Short mmCIF file of C-alpha atoms in Angstrom, two decimals:
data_model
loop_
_atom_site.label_atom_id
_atom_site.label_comp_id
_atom_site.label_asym_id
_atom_site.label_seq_id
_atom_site.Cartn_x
_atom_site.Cartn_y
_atom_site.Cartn_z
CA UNK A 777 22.49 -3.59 -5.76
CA UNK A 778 22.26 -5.80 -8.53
CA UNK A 779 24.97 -3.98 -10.78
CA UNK A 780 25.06 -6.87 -13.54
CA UNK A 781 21.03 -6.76 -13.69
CA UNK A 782 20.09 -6.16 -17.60
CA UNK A 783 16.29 -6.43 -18.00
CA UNK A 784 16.53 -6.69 -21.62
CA UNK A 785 19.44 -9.36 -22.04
CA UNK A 786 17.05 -12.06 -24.32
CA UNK A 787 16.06 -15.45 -23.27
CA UNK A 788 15.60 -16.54 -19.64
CA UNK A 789 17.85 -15.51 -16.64
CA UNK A 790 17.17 -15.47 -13.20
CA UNK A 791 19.24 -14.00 -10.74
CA UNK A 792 18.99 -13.49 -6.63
CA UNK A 793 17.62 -10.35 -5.42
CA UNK A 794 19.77 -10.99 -1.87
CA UNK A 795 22.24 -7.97 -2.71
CA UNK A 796 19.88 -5.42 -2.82
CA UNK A 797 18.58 -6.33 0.50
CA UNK A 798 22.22 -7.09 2.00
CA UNK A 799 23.22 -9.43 4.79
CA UNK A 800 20.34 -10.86 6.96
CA UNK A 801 20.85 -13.58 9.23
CA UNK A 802 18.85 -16.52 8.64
CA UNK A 803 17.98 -15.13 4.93
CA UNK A 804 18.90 -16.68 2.12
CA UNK A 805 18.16 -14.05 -1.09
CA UNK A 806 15.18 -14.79 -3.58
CA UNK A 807 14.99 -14.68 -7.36
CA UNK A 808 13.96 -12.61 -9.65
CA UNK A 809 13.13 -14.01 -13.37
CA UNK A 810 13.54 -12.15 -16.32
CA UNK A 811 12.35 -13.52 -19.67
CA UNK A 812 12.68 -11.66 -23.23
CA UNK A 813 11.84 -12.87 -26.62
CA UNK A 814 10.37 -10.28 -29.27
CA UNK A 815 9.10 -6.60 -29.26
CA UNK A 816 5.64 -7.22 -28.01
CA UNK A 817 4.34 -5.47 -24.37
CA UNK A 818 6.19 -6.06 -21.35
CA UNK A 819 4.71 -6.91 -17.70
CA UNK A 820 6.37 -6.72 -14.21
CA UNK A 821 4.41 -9.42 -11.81
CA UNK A 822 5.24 -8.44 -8.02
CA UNK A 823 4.34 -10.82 -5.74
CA UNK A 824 5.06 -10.95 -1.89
CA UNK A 825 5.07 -7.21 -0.53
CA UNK A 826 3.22 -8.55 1.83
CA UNK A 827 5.40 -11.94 3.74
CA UNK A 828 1.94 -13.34 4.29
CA UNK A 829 0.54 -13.21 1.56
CA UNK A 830 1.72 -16.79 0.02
CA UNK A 831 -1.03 -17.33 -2.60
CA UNK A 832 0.92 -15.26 -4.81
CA UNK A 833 4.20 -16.22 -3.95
CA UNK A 834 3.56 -20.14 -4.83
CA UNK A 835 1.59 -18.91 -7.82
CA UNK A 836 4.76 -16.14 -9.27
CA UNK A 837 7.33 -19.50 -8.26
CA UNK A 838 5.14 -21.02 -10.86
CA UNK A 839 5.08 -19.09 -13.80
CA UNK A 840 8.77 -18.08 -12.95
CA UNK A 841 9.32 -21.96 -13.48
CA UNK A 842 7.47 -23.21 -15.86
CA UNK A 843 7.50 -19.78 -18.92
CA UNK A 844 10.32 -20.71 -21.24
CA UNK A 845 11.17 -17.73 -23.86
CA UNK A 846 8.85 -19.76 -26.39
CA UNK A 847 5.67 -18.80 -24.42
CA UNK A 848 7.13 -15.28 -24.45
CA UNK A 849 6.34 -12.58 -27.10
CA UNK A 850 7.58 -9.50 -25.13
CA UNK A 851 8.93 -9.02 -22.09
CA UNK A 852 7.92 -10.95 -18.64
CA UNK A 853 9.95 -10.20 -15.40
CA UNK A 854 8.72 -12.21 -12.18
CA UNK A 855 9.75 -11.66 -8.89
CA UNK A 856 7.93 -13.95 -6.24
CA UNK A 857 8.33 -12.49 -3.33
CA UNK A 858 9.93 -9.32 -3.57
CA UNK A 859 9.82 -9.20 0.69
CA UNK A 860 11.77 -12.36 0.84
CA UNK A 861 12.97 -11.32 4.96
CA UNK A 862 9.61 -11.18 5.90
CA UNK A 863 8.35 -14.03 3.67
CA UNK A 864 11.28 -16.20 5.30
CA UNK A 865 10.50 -15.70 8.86
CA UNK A 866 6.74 -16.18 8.18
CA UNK A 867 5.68 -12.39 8.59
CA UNK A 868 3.73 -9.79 7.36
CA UNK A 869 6.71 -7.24 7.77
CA UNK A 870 10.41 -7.62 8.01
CA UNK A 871 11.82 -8.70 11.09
CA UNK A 872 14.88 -6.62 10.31
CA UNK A 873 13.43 -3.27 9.91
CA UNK A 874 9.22 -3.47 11.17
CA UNK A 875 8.53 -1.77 8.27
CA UNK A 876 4.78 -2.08 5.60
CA UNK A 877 6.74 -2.45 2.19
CA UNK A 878 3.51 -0.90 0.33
CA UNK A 879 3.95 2.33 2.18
CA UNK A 880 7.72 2.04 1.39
CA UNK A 881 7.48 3.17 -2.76
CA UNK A 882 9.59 4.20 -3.93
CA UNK A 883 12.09 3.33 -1.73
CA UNK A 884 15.46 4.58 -0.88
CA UNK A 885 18.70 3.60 -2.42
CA UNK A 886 20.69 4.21 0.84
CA UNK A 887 18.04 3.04 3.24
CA UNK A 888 16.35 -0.29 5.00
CA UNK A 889 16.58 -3.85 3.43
CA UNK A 890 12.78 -2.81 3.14
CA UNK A 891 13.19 0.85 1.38
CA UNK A 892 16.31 -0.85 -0.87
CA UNK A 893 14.19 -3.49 -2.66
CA UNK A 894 11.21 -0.85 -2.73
CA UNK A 895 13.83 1.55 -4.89
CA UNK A 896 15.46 -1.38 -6.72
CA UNK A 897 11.82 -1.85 -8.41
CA UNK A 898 10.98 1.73 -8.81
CA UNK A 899 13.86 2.77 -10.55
CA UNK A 900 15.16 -0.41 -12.82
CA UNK A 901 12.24 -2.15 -12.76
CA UNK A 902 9.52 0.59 -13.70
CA UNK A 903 11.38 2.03 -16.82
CA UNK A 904 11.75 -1.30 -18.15
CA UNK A 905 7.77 -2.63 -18.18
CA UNK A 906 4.34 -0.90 -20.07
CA UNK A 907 2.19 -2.30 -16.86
CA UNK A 908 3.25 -3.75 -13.01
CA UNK A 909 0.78 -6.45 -11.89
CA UNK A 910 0.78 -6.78 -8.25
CA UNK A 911 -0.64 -9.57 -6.81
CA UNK A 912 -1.56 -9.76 -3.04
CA UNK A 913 -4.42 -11.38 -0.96
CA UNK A 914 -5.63 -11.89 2.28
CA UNK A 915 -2.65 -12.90 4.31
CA UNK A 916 -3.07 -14.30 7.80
CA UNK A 917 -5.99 -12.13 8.84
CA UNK A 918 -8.61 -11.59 6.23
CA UNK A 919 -9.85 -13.62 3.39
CA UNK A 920 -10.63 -11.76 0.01
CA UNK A 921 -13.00 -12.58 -2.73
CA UNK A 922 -11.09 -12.85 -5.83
CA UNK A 923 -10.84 -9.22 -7.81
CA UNK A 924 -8.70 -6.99 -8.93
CA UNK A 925 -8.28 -3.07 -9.29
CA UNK A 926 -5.71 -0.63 -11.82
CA UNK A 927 -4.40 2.86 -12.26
CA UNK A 928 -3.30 4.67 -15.14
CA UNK A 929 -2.63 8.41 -16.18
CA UNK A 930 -2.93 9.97 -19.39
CA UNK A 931 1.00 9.42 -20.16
CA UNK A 932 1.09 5.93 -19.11
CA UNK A 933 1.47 3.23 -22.43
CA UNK A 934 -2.07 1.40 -21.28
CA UNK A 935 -4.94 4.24 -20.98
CA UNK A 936 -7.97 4.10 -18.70
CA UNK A 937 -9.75 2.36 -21.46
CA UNK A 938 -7.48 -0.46 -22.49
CA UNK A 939 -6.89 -1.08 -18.76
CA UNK A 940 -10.46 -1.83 -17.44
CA UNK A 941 -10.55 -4.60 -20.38
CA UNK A 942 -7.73 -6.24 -19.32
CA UNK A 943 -8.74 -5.70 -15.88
CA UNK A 944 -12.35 -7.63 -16.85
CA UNK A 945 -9.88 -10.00 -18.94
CA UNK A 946 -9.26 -11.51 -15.69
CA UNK A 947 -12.61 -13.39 -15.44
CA UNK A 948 -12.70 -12.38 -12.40
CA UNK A 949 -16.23 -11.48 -10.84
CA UNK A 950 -15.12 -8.72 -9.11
CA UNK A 951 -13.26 -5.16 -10.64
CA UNK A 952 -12.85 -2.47 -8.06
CA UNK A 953 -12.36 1.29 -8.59
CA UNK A 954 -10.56 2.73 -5.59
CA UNK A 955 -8.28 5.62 -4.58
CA UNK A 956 -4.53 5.24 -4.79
CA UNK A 957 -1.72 5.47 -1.95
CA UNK A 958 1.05 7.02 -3.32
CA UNK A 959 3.50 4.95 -0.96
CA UNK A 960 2.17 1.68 -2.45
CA UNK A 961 3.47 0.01 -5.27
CA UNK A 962 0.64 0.66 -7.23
CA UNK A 963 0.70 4.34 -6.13
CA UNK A 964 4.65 4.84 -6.99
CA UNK A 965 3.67 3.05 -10.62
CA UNK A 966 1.78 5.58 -11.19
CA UNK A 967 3.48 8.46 -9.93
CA UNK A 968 6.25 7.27 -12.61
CA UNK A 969 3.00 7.40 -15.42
CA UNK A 970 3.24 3.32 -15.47
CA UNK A 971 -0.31 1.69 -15.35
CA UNK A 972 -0.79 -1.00 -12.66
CA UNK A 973 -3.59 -3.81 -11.49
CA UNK A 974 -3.53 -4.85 -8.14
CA UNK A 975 -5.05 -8.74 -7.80
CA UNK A 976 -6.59 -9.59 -4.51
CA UNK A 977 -8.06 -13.13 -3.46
CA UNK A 978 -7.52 -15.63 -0.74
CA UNK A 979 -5.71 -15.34 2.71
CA UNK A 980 -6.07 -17.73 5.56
CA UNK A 981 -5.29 -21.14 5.10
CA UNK A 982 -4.07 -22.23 1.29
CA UNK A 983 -6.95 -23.71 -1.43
CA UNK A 984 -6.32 -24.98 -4.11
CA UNK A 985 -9.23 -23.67 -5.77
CA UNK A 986 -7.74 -20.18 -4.63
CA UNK A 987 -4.23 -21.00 -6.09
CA UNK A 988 -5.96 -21.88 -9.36
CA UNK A 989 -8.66 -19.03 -9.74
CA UNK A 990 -5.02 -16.66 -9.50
CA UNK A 991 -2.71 -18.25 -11.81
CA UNK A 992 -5.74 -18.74 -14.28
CA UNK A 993 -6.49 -15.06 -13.98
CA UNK A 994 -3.09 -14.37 -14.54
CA UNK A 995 -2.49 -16.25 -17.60
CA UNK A 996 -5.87 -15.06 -19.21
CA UNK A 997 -4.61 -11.45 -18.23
CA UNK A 998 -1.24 -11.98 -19.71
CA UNK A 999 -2.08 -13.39 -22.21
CA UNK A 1000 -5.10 -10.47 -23.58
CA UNK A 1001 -1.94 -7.77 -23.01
CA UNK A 1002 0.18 -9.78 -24.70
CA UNK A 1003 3.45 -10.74 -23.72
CA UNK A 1004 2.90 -14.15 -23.26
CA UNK A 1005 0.85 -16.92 -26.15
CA UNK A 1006 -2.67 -17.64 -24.85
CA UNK A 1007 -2.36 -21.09 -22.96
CA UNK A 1008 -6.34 -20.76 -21.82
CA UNK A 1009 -9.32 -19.74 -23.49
CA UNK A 1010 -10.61 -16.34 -22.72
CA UNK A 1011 -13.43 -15.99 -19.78
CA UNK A 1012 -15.92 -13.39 -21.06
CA UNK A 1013 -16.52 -10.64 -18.16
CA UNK A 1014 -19.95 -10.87 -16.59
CA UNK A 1015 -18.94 -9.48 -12.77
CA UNK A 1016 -19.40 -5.97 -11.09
CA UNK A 1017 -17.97 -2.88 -10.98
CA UNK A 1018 -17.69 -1.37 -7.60
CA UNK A 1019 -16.22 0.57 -4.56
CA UNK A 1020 -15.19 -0.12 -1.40
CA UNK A 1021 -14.43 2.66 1.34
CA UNK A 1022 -15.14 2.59 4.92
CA UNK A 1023 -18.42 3.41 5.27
CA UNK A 1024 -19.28 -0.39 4.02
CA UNK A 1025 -16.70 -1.88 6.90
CA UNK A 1026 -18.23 -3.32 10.13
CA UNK A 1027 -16.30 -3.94 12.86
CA UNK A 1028 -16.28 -5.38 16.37
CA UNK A 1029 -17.42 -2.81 18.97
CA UNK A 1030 -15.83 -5.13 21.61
CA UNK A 1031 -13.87 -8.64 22.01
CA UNK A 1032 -15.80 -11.24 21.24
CA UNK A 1033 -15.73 -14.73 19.20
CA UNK A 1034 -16.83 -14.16 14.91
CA UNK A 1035 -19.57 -16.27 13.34
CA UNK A 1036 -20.01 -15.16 9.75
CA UNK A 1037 -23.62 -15.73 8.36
CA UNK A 1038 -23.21 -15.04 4.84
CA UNK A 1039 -20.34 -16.22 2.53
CA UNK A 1040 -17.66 -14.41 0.78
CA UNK A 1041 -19.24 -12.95 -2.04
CA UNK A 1042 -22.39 -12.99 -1.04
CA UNK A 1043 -25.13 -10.17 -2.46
CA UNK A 1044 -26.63 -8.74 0.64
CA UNK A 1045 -29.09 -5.62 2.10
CA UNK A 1046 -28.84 -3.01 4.18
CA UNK A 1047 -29.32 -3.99 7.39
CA UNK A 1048 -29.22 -7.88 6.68
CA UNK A 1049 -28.01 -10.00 9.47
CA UNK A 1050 -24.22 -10.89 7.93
CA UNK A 1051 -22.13 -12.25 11.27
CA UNK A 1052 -22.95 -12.80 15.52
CA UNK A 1053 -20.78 -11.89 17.69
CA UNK A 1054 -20.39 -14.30 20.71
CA UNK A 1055 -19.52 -13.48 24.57
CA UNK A 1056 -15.72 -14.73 25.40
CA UNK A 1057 -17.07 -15.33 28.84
CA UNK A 1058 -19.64 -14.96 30.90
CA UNK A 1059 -23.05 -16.90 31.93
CA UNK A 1060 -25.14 -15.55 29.00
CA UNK A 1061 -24.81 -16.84 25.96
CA UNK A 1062 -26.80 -13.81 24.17
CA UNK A 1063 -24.94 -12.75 20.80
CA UNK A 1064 -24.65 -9.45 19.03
CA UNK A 1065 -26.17 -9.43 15.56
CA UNK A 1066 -24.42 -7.80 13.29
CA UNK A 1067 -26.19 -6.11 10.14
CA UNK A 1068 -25.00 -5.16 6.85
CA UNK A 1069 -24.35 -1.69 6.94
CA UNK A 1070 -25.39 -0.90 3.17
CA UNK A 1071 -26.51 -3.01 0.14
CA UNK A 1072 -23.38 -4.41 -1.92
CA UNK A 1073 -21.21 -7.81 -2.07
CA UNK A 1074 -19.08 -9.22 1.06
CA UNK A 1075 -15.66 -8.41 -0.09
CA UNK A 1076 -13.47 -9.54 2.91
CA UNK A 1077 -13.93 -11.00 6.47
CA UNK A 1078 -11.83 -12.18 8.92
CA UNK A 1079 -9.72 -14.81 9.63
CA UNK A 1080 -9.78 -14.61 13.24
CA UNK A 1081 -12.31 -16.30 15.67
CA UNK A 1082 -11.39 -13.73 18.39
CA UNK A 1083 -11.69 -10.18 17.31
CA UNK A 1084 -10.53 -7.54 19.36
CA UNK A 1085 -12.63 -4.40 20.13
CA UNK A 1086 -12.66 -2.28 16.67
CA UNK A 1087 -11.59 -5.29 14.70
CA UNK A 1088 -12.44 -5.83 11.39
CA UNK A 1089 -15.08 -8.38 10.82
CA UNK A 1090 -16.24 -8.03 7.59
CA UNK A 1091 -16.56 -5.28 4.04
CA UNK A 1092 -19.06 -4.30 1.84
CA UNK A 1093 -18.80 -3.03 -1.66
CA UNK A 1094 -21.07 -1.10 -3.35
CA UNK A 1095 -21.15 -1.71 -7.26
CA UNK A 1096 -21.37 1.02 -9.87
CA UNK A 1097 -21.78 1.52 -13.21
CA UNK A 1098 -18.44 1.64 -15.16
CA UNK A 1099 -19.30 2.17 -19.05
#
């Protein structure tokens, strides 16, 4: 445990997280960045919960670089990639224990490298922020359209109100409103009554234009809470509202090889042709049309040509009206 860790000490330190997680062979620790300058709101950006998920990890390395206690009117506390064994080794989990870190929260002080970070952020990091921001995307399988979603409970410093501004402060197109998991990150903040926004976008191979759309979220976002000066103009919200559950998923009903027909994004009908699902051998050639199975936006589809048989191939959500 990181017994010297003081998240108000003012100006910039940055300090390696590898003690909480202990010994791993072939690991070498990862940093966590604390800045302070001035009373103003405070923010805790997660990034990494996920090893595959390295859109946000390049993007928190970023910030954690480049913020200097000048841009900083509160308190900003970056960590990267909080599951630094998996990240390391190019996985989704940790190698050393198997385990999902967002179904770890909050953690254990005694337990797995996995369950030890999870409580290290739970109980010094929570008390010491007004909102986390946990930022994920697609990782190896799925891509994601770029959107984000937040929780908050009547005790927690940013209401329901203030948070679906700064959740359309984004400029995002795309705001979901979705049930919690208690185990996640998200679901522990608010367990503790802290509010949280999860960020989604990307997976697959790196963009650029992926890596930008997410650290120019982030810096609008940051920026409209207010621990950090503005450093880009503010994108006026004109996106959707909506949820997501499974009765908008369609999957494969048996292996076969993905075309997509409609883009990430995309506004489609019930029942309009959105992927075709080819043989993987065999002498016809026939494919499987697959239909949207309600009205909505494609949020996600996969990365994978193959798809084994109840695979996900793509999601719809359904938008609402949130005033």
């Amino acid at each position: 445990m990181l017994t010297d860790f003081n998240p108000a000490r003012p100006g910039k330190i940055i300090q390696d997280l590898g003690p909480i997680a202990g010994p791993l062979e072939g690991i070498a620790g990862d940093i966590i960045c604390c800045i302070n300058n001035g009373a103003g709101a405070s923010v805790l950006l997660l990034g990494g919960i996920h090893g595959d998920e390295y859109e946000a990890q390049i993007v928190l390395r970023r910030l954690a670089e480049r913020l200097t206690p000048a841009d900083v009117t509160g308190r900003v506390i970056i960590i990267p990639s909080l599951n630094f064994p998996a990240a390391q080794k190019g996985k989704r989990l940790s190698p050393f224990d198997g385990q999902n870190m967002n179904r770890c929260f909050p953690g254990k002080d005694d337990g797995t490298p996995t369950e030890r970070l999870c409580a290290f952020v739970t109980r010094r990091l929570f008390p010491a922020v007004d909102i986390l921001i946990d930022v994920h995307a697609g990782g190896g399988d799925v891509s994601v359209v770029p959107m984000v979603f937040g929780f908050a409970t009547e005790k927690s410093v940013v209401d329901d109100t203030r948070l679906n501004r700064l959740m359309e402060a984004w400029g995002y197109r795309f705001v979901q409103h979705v049930d919690g998991i208690d185990e996640t990150a998200c679901g522990a903040a608010k367990l503790a009554d802290l509010a949280s926004i999860e960020v989604e976008g990307g997976g697959g191979r790196m963009k650029p234009a992926e890596l930008t759309i997410m650290e120019d979220g982030l810096l609008r976002a940051l920026a409209d809470f207010g621990p950090i000066r503005p450093q880009l103009a503010p994108a006026p919200f004109s996106g959707v509202h909506f949820t997501a559950g499974p009765e908008g998923q369609y999957l494969a009903p048996w292996p076969a090889l993905v075309e997509h027909c409609v883009a990430l994004g995309d506004k489609v009908e019930s029942g309009q042709l959105v992927a075709r699902l080819h043989p993987t051998g065999g002498r016809s050639a026939a494919a499987l049309e697959i239909k949207a199975p309600m009205p909505g936006y494609i949020l996600r589809q996969t990365e994978h040509a193959f798809v084994a048989k109840g695979q996900l191939i793509g999601n719809v959500g359904s938008p609402i009206d949130a005033t």
